[in-house]
Tab-separated table of C-alpha atoms in Angstrom:
chain	number	residue	atom	x	y	z
A	1	ASP	CA	30.365	33.296	-13.264
A	2	GLN	CA	30.258	32.682	-9.525
A	3	GLN	CA	29.342	36.043	-8.006
A	4	VAL	CA	29.387	34.740	-4.444
A	5	LYS	CA	32.217	32.412	-3.478
A	6	GLN	CA	32.860	30.285	-0.456
A	7	ASN	CA	36.289	28.849	-1.088
A	8	SER	CA	36.390	26.473	1.866
A	9	PRO	CA	34.115	23.483	1.283
A	10	SER	CA	34.599	22.283	4.845
A	11	LEU	CA	35.848	23.373	8.248
A	12	SER	CA	36.425	21.423	11.447
A	13	VAL	CA	36.536	23.214	14.807
A	14	GLN	CA	36.681	22.006	18.388
A	15	GLU	CA	33.749	22.686	20.669
A	16	GLY	CA	34.187	25.964	22.528
A	17	ARG	CA	36.575	27.463	19.964
A	18	ILE	CA	35.806	30.096	17.362
A	19	SER	CA	34.511	29.131	13.909
A	20	ILE	CA	35.237	31.577	11.088
A	21	LEU	CA	33.474	31.081	7.776
A	22	ASN	CA	34.466	33.248	4.842
A	23	CYS	CA	32.688	34.541	1.769
A	24	ASP	CA	33.798	36.707	-1.157
A	25	TYR	CA	31.670	38.455	-3.745
A	26	THR	CA	32.381	40.113	-7.063
A	27	ASN	CA	29.221	42.108	-7.824
A	28	SER	CA	29.610	45.636	-6.453
A	29	MET	CA	25.815	46.140	-6.688
A	30	PHE	CA	25.247	43.741	-3.807
A	31	ASP	CA	24.222	45.713	-0.732
A	32	TYR	CA	22.633	43.136	1.539
A	33	PHE	CA	24.269	39.970	2.782
A	34	LEU	CA	22.868	37.022	4.653
A	35	TRP	CA	24.027	33.748	6.175
A	36	TYR	CA	21.892	30.644	6.149
A	37	LYS	CA	22.362	27.401	8.011
A	38	LYS	CA	21.248	24.085	6.548
A	39	TYR	CA	20.859	20.698	8.168
A	40	PRO	CA	20.506	17.544	6.013
A	41	ALA	CA	17.028	16.964	4.568
A	42	GLU	CA	15.856	20.402	5.693
A	43	GLY	CA	15.524	23.769	4.020
A	44	PRO	CA	18.035	26.521	4.792
A	45	THR	CA	17.208	28.668	7.804
A	46	PHE	CA	18.091	32.322	8.140
A	47	LEU	CA	20.894	33.021	10.595
A	48	ILE	CA	22.057	36.622	10.406
A	49	SER	CA	22.265	39.474	7.911
A	50	ILE	CA	24.138	42.715	7.336
A	51	SER	CA	23.472	45.766	5.250
A	52	SER	CA	26.282	47.400	3.311
A	53	ILE	CA	25.967	50.522	5.455
A	54	LYS	CA	27.342	48.537	8.397
A	55	ASP	CA	30.574	46.650	8.911
A	56	LYS	CA	29.458	44.431	11.779
A	57	ASN	CA	26.293	42.835	13.085
A	58	GLU	CA	25.977	40.658	16.170
A	59	ASP	CA	23.321	38.252	17.310
A	60	GLY	CA	24.263	36.204	20.332
A	61	ARG	CA	27.100	33.840	19.440
A	62	PHE	CA	27.015	34.902	15.795
A	63	THR	CA	28.757	37.938	14.332
A	64	VAL	CA	29.010	38.891	10.688
A	65	PHE	CA	31.751	41.232	9.482
A	66	LEU	CA	31.646	43.039	6.158
A	67	ASN	CA	34.677	44.519	4.389
A	68	LYS	CA	33.254	46.338	1.374
A	69	SER	CA	36.576	47.420	-0.060
A	70	ALA	CA	37.746	43.806	-0.138
A	71	LYS	CA	34.283	42.496	-1.102
A	72	HIS	CA	34.586	40.036	1.736
A	73	LEU	CA	32.395	38.963	4.601
A	74	SER	CA	32.878	36.487	7.387
A	75	LEU	CA	30.726	34.756	9.966
A	76	HIS	CA	32.165	34.204	13.430
A	77	ILE	CA	30.620	31.701	15.799
A	78	VAL	CA	31.818	31.945	19.388
A	79	PRO	CA	31.820	29.593	21.193
A	80	SER	CA	31.177	26.818	18.697
A	81	GLN	CA	28.782	24.077	19.777
A	82	PRO	CA	28.148	20.589	18.359
A	83	GLY	CA	24.655	21.726	17.271
A	84	ASP	CA	26.322	24.259	14.978
A	85	SER	CA	27.485	21.410	12.733
A	86	ALA	CA	25.731	22.125	9.428
A	87	VAL	CA	26.297	23.600	5.993
A	88	TYR	CA	26.497	27.397	5.987
A	89	PHE	CA	25.570	29.401	2.908
A	90	CYS	CA	26.495	32.977	2.264
A	91	ALA	CA	23.999	34.926	0.121
A	92	ALA	CA	23.796	38.412	-1.343
A	93	SER	CA	21.193	40.644	-2.926
A	94	ALA	CA	21.020	44.052	-4.573
A	95	THR	CA	18.427	46.755	-3.961
A	96	GLY	CA	15.705	46.795	-6.582
A	97	THR	CA	16.058	43.150	-7.559
A	98	ALA	CA	13.007	41.787	-5.697
A	99	SER	CA	15.245	40.393	-2.953
A	100	LYS	CA	16.619	37.768	-5.321
A	101	LEU	CA	19.459	36.075	-3.525
A	102	THR	CA	22.682	34.814	-5.062
A	103	PHE	CA	24.120	31.989	-2.989
A	104	GLY	CA	27.612	30.693	-2.447
A	105	THR	CA	28.344	26.963	-2.663
A	106	GLY	CA	28.379	26.472	1.093
A	107	THR	CA	30.857	25.495	3.807
A	108	ARG	CA	30.283	22.371	5.848
A	109	LEU	CA	31.132	23.065	9.489
A	110	GLN	CA	31.910	20.171	11.801
A	111	VAL	CA	32.176	20.996	15.494
A	112	THR	CA	33.991	18.222	17.326
A	113	LEU	CA	33.935	17.365	21.019
B	1	ASN	CA	1.974	28.211	11.900
B	2	ALA	CA	3.141	26.055	8.987
B	3	GLY	CA	5.386	28.581	7.163
B	4	VAL	CA	6.300	27.280	3.698
B	5	THR	CA	5.017	23.832	2.784
B	6	GLN	CA	6.336	21.839	-0.164
B	7	THR	CA	4.911	18.640	-1.583
B	8	PRO	CA	5.939	16.009	-2.429
B	9	LYS	CA	9.135	15.482	-0.414
B	10	PHE	CA	10.493	12.876	-2.835
B	11	ARG	CA	9.676	11.926	-6.399
B	12	ILE	CA	11.152	9.740	-9.113
B	13	LEU	CA	10.207	10.669	-12.669
B	14	LYS	CA	10.931	8.977	-15.947
B	15	ILE	CA	12.464	10.969	-18.780
B	16	GLY	CA	9.755	12.857	-20.636
B	17	GLN	CA	7.211	12.782	-17.816
B	18	SER	CA	5.744	15.953	-16.329
B	19	MET	CA	4.952	16.952	-12.767
B	20	THR	CA	4.059	19.899	-10.587
B	21	LEU	CA	5.906	20.719	-7.392
B	22	GLN	CA	3.554	22.376	-4.960
B	23	CYS	CA	4.455	25.261	-2.667
B	24	THR	CA	2.169	27.118	-0.303
B	25	GLN	CA	2.850	29.683	2.425
B	26	ASP	CA	0.606	30.980	5.179
B	27	MET	CA	2.556	34.108	6.156
B	28	ASN	CA	0.936	36.462	3.630
B	29	HIS	CA	4.324	37.038	2.011
B	30	ASN	CA	4.317	38.881	-1.290
B	31	TYR	CA	7.563	37.479	-2.641
B	32	MET	CA	8.036	33.827	-3.517
B	33	TYR	CA	10.928	31.968	-5.124
B	34	TRP	CA	11.943	28.613	-6.513
B	35	TYR	CA	15.552	27.482	-6.182
B	36	ARG	CA	17.315	24.276	-7.085
B	37	GLN	CA	20.367	22.872	-5.382
B	38	ASP	CA	22.673	20.459	-7.152
B	39	PRO	CA	25.272	18.440	-5.190
B	40	GLY	CA	28.181	20.604	-4.027
B	41	MET	CA	26.602	23.693	-5.486
B	42	GLY	CA	24.806	26.713	-4.149
B	43	LEU	CA	21.148	27.383	-4.717
B	44	LYS	CA	20.237	28.635	-8.176
B	45	LEU	CA	17.131	30.748	-8.766
B	46	ILE	CA	14.637	29.231	-11.216
B	47	TYR	CA	11.648	31.595	-11.050
B	48	TYR	CA	10.308	34.197	-8.688
B	49	SER	CA	7.138	36.183	-8.081
B	50	VAL	CA	6.593	39.553	-6.428
B	51	GLY	CA	2.849	39.109	-6.071
B	52	ALA	CA	-0.196	37.300	-7.366
B	53	GLY	CA	-0.274	37.349	-11.154
B	54	ILE	CA	3.366	38.430	-11.503
B	55	THR	CA	6.190	35.997	-12.259
B	56	ASP	CA	9.641	36.336	-13.758
B	57	LYS	CA	12.573	34.175	-14.759
B	58	GLY	CA	15.589	33.625	-12.603
B	59	GLU	CA	19.014	32.297	-13.472
B	60	VAL	CA	18.024	28.778	-14.654
B	61	PRO	CA	14.402	28.849	-15.950
B	62	ASN	CA	14.687	26.500	-18.941
B	63	GLY	CA	12.459	23.442	-18.676
B	64	TYR	CA	10.243	24.956	-15.977
B	65	ASN	CA	7.088	27.031	-15.717
B	66	VAL	CA	5.337	28.736	-12.830
B	67	SER	CA	2.081	30.450	-12.017
B	68	ARG	CA	0.949	32.634	-9.131
B	69	SER	CA	-2.831	32.867	-9.031
B	70	THR	CA	-2.993	33.489	-5.275
B	71	THR	CA	-0.691	35.021	-2.674
B	72	GLU	CA	-0.362	31.653	-0.942
B	73	ASP	CA	0.511	29.286	-3.791
B	74	PHE	CA	3.432	29.166	-6.196
B	75	PRO	CA	3.579	25.824	-8.057
B	76	LEU	CA	6.530	24.857	-10.251
B	77	ARG	CA	5.788	22.822	-13.374
B	78	LEU	CA	8.302	20.527	-15.039
B	79	GLU	CA	7.431	19.603	-18.606
B	80	LEU	CA	9.299	16.772	-20.344
B	81	ALA	CA	11.589	15.884	-17.428
B	82	ALA	CA	15.279	15.403	-18.225
B	83	PRO	CA	18.103	13.854	-16.142
B	84	SER	CA	19.629	17.347	-15.805
B	85	GLN	CA	16.609	18.286	-13.678
B	86	THR	CA	17.605	15.801	-10.995
B	87	SER	CA	18.065	18.092	-8.016
B	88	VAL	CA	16.646	19.258	-4.705
B	89	TYR	CA	14.079	21.999	-5.168
B	90	PHE	CA	13.401	24.625	-2.539
B	91	CYS	CA	10.527	27.067	-2.423
B	92	ALA	CA	10.938	30.228	-0.337
B	93	SER	CA	8.999	33.340	0.546
B	94	SER	CA	9.758	36.763	1.977
B	95	TYR	CA	7.681	39.682	3.140
B	96	SER	CA	9.313	42.433	1.154
B	97	GLN	CA	12.498	43.645	-0.365
B	98	GLY	CA	15.440	43.914	1.953
B	99	SER	CA	13.683	41.925	4.641
B	100	ALA	CA	15.975	41.773	7.631
B	101	TYR	CA	14.887	38.204	8.222
B	102	GLY	CA	15.608	36.895	4.757
B	103	TYR	CA	13.636	34.108	3.247
B	104	THR	CA	11.601	31.381	4.852
B	105	PHE	CA	12.359	28.149	3.039
B	106	GLY	CA	10.349	24.992	2.668
B	107	SER	CA	11.948	21.647	3.486
B	108	GLY	CA	12.554	20.797	-0.164
B	109	THR	CA	11.533	18.285	-2.819
B	110	ARG	CA	14.149	15.747	-3.864
B	111	LEU	CA	13.546	14.897	-7.518
B	112	THR	CA	15.269	12.137	-9.465
B	113	VAL	CA	14.772	11.801	-13.223
B	114	VAL	CA	15.697	8.392	-14.629
């Protein structure tokens, strides 16, 4: 049972344009959501997070939107840069679960020149 | 500031052999985790610990054991390695629940069981 789903395995975007990565979840107990970025042969690195009490969080070029009623979140990267090419994982946790994260399967983003 | 350090980076094991994957963190984080990542899949939680002396099973604990004798170290033990344990293993730590900065991950151990 995949509780966190990233239905697009890959995405290609031109440099300077917007990248939109999507994530859906099924567990209504999830109340904290995070995005991680992963380069080959490295561990994932934290990118941005959002609590369920918010519907938007921004950090520079990165914005995460949360739609609780649809159980959907998205990561927007504007403008996209070649260094953004990586695999992006969506993750979720529920209060009282020792911050255990449930991860999606990842979306590989390729930013082309 | 090293963060989370995992050793070894690569290992090939024969079926039935045992090994310990080492993980140490220098951030004084209470929470530590072991995940595995199979090709094309997300990370699956194997075991976690909320403090020294306290460990608990995650989603895929079978075939593994852990211990947490100190805040810094959280080794993962594989007994009787099987081909199904071929994977990339990531150790992670976090300061507390709901940390706004999420986990800090190690760089991973790529394990092949033949």
